[in-house]
CSV table of C-alpha atoms in Angstrom, one decimal:
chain,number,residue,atom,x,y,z
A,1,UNK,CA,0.0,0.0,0.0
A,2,UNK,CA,1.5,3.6,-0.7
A,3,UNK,CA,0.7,5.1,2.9
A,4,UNK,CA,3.1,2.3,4.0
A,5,UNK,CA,5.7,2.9,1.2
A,6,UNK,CA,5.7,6.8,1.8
A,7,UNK,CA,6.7,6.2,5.5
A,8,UNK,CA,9.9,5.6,4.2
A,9,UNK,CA,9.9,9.3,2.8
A,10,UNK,CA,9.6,12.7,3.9
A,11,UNK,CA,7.1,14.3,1.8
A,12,UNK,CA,6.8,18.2,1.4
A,13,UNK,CA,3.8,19.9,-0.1
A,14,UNK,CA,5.8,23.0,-2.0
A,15,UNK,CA,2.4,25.0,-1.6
A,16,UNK,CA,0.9,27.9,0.9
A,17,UNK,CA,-2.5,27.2,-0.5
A,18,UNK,CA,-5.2,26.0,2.7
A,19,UNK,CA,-7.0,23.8,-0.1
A,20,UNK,CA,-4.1,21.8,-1.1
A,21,UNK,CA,-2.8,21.3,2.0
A,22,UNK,CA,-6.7,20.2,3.1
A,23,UNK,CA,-6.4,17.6,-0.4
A,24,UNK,CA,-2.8,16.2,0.7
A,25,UNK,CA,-4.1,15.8,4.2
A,26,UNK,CA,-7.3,13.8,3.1
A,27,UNK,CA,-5.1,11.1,0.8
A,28,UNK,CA,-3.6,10.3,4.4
A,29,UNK,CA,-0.3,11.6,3.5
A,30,UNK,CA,1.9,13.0,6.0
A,31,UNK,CA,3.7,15.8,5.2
A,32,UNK,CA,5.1,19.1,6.0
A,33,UNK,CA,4.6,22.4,4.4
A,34,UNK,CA,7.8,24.3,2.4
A,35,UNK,CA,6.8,27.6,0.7
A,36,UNK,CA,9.8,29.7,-1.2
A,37,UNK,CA,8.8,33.1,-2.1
A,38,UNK,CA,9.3,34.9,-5.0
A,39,UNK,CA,9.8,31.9,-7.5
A,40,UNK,CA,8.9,33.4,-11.3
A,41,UNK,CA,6.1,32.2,-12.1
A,42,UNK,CA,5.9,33.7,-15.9
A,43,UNK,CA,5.7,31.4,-18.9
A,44,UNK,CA,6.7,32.2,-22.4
A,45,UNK,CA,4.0,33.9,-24.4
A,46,UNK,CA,3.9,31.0,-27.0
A,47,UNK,CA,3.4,28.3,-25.1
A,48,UNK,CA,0.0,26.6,-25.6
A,49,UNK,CA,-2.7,27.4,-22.7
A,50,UNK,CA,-2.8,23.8,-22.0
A,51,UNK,CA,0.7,23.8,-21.0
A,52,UNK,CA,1.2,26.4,-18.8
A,53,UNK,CA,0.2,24.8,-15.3
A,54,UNK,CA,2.5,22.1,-16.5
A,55,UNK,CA,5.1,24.7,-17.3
A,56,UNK,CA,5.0,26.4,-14.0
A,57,UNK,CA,4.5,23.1,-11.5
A,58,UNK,CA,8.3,22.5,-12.8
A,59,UNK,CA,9.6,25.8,-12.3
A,60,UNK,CA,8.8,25.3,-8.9
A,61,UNK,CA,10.0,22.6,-8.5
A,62,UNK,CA,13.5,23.6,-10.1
A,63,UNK,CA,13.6,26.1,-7.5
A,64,UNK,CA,13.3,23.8,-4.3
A,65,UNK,CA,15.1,20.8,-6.2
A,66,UNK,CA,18.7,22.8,-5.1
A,67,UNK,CA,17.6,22.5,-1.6
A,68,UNK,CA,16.2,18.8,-1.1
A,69,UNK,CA,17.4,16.7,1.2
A,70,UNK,CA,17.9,12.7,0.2
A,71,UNK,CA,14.6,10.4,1.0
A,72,UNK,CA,12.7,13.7,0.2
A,73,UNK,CA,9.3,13.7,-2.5
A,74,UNK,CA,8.8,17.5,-3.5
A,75,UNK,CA,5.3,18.0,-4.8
A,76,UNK,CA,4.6,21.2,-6.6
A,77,UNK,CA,1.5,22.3,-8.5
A,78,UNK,CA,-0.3,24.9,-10.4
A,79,UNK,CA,-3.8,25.9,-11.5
A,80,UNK,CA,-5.2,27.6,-14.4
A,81,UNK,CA,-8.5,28.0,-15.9
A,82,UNK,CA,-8.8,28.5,-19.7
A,83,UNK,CA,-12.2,29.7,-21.4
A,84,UNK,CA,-11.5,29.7,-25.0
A,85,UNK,CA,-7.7,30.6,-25.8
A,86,UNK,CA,-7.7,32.8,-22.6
A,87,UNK,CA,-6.0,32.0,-19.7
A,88,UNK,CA,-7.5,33.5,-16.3
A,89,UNK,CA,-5.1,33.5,-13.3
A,90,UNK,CA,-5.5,35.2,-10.1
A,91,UNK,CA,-7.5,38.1,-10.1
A,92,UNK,CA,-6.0,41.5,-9.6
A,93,UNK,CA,-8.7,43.2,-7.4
A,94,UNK,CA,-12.6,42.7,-7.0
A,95,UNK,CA,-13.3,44.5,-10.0
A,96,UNK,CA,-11.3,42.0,-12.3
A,97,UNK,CA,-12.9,38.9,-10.1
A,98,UNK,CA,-16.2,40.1,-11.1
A,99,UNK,CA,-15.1,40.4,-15.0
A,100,UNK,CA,-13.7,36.9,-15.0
A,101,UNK,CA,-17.3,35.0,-13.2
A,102,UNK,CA,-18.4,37.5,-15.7
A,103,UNK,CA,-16.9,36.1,-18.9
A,104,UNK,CA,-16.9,32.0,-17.2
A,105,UNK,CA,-21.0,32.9,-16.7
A,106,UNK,CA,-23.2,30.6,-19.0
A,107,UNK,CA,-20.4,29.0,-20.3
A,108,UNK,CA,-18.0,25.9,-20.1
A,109,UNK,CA,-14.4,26.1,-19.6
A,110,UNK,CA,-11.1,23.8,-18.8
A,111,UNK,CA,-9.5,23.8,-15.4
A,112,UNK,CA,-5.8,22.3,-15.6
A,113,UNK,CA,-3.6,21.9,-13.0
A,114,UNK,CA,0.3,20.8,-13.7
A,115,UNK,CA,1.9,18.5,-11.1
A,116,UNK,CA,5.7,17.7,-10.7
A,117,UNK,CA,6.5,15.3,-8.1
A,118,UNK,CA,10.6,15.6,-7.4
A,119,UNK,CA,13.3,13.1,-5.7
A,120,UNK,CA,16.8,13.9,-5.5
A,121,UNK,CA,17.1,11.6,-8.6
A,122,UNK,CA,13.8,12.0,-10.4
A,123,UNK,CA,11.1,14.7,-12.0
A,124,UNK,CA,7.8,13.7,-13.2
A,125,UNK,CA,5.3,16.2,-14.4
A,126,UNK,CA,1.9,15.8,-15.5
A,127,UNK,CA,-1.4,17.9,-16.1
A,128,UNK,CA,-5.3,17.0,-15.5
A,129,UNK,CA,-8.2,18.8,-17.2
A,130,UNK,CA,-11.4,19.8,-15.9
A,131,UNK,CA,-14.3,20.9,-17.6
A,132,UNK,CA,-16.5,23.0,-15.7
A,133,UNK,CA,-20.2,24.3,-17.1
A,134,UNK,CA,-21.3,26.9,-15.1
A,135,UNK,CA,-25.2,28.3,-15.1
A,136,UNK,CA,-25.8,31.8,-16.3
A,137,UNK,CA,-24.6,34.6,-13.3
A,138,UNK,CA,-26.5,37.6,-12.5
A,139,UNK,CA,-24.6,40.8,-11.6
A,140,UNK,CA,-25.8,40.1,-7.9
A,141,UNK,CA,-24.9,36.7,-7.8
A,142,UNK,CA,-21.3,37.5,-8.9
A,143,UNK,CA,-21.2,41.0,-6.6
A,144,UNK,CA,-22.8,38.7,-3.5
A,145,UNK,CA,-20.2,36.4,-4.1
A,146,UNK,CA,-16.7,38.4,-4.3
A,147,UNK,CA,-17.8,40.5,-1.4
A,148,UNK,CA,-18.5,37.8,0.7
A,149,UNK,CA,-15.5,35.3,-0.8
A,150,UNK,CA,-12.8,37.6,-1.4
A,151,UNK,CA,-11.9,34.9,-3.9
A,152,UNK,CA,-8.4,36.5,-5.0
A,153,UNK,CA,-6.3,33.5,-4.5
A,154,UNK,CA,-7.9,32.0,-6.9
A,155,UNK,CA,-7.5,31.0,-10.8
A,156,UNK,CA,-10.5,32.4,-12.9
A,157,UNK,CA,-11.8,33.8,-9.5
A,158,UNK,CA,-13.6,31.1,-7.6
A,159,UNK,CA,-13.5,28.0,-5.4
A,160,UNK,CA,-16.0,25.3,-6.7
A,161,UNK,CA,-16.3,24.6,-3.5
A,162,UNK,CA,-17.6,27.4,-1.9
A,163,UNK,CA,-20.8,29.0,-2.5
A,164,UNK,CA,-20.6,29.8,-6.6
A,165,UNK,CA,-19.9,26.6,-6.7
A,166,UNK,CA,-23.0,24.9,-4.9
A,167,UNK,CA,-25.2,27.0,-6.6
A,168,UNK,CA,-24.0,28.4,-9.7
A,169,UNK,CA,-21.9,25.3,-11.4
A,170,UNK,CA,-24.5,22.9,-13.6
A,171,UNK,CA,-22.2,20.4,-14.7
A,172,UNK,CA,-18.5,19.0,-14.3
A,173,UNK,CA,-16.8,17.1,-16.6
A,174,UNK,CA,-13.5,14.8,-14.8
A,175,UNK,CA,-12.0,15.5,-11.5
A,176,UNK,CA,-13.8,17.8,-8.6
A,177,UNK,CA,-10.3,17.7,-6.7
A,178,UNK,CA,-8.4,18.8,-9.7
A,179,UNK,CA,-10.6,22.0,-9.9
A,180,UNK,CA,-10.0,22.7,-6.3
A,181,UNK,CA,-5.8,22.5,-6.8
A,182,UNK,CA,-4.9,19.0,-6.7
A,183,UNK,CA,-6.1,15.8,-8.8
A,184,UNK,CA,-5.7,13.4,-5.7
A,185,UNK,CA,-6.4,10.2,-8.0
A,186,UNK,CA,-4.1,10.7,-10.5
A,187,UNK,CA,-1.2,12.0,-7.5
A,188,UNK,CA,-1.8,9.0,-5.9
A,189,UNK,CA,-1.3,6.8,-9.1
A,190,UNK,CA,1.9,8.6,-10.1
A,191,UNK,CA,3.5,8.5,-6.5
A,192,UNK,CA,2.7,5.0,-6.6
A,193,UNK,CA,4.4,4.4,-9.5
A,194,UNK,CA,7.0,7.2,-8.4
A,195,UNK,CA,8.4,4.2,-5.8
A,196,UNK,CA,7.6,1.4,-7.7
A,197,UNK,CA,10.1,2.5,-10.1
């Protein structure tokens, strides 16, 4: 079983985000927190939308591989949400939360979230798409929300878990987790397969 392999490892979530750390905690994997600051998150303007959580999960990951102890696992992740060719990160203020439930209201988009999972000897990336259908917003649904949510700290301006989520999201299309931050199946799989190897 991979609770019992892991024990064998000391496994750092490279995150300060309260939702993956929740995620983590409910595979049953111990682990302890790292958070760098000021790692560049920019990506080059070519790369494909689809790539870019990818893209970035590694660039973390380059910048706590320099500093990893032996019999460490480094996971590192990222979250995007595409609608169309647009890619919506974090929003800047409350105004440009509203315009992005604006633009993601009445219509479906892709949530992808890159994963690299690091050894002193080893790097594996992957990404996990999400299609999210959300229901037609009014203005006060959206200004009720970011008010009350603050939701800042998030790609394309929401948690699917919170409120917006219960109410305003018709239909979801692969993994709930990975829309929250963190495809726990598929990180499971891979860090099984991680020791296997």
């Amino acid at each position: 079983m991979l609770l019992d392999k892991l024990k064998n490892y000391n496994v750092v979530l490279a995150s300060n985000s309260p939702r993956r750390k929740e995620l983590l905690a409910d595979l049953g994997i111990d682990f302890v927190v790292r958070v760098k600051k000021d790692i560049d998150e920019s990506y080059p303007h070519s790369l494909p939308a689809m790539e870019i959580a990818e893209h970035i999960s590694r660039k973390k990951a380059i910048a706590y591989k320099q500093d990893m102890a032996p019999g460490e696992i480094v996971i590192t992740a990222d979250t995007v949400v595409i609608l169309g060719n647009e890619v919506l990160g974090k929003p800047a203020n409350d105004a440009d939360a509203g315009r992005m439930l604006g633009m993601l209201s009445g219509k479906t988009h892709k949530v992808v979230t890159g994963v690299t999972i690091t050894t002193a000897g080893d790097m594996r990336s992957f990404s996990v798409v999400t299609n999210v259908e959300f229901a037609t917003l009014s203005d006060e649904d959206i200004a009720y929300y970011v008010q009350r949510y603050r939701p800042l700290d998030k790609a394309g301006a929401y948690g699917i878990q919170e409120w917006i989520g219960c109410m305003g999201v018709r239909h979801i299309d692969g993994s709930f987790y990975n829309v929250m931050g963190l495809p726990l199946h598929r990180l499971y799989t891979e860090l099984d397969k991680l020791i296997a190897d």
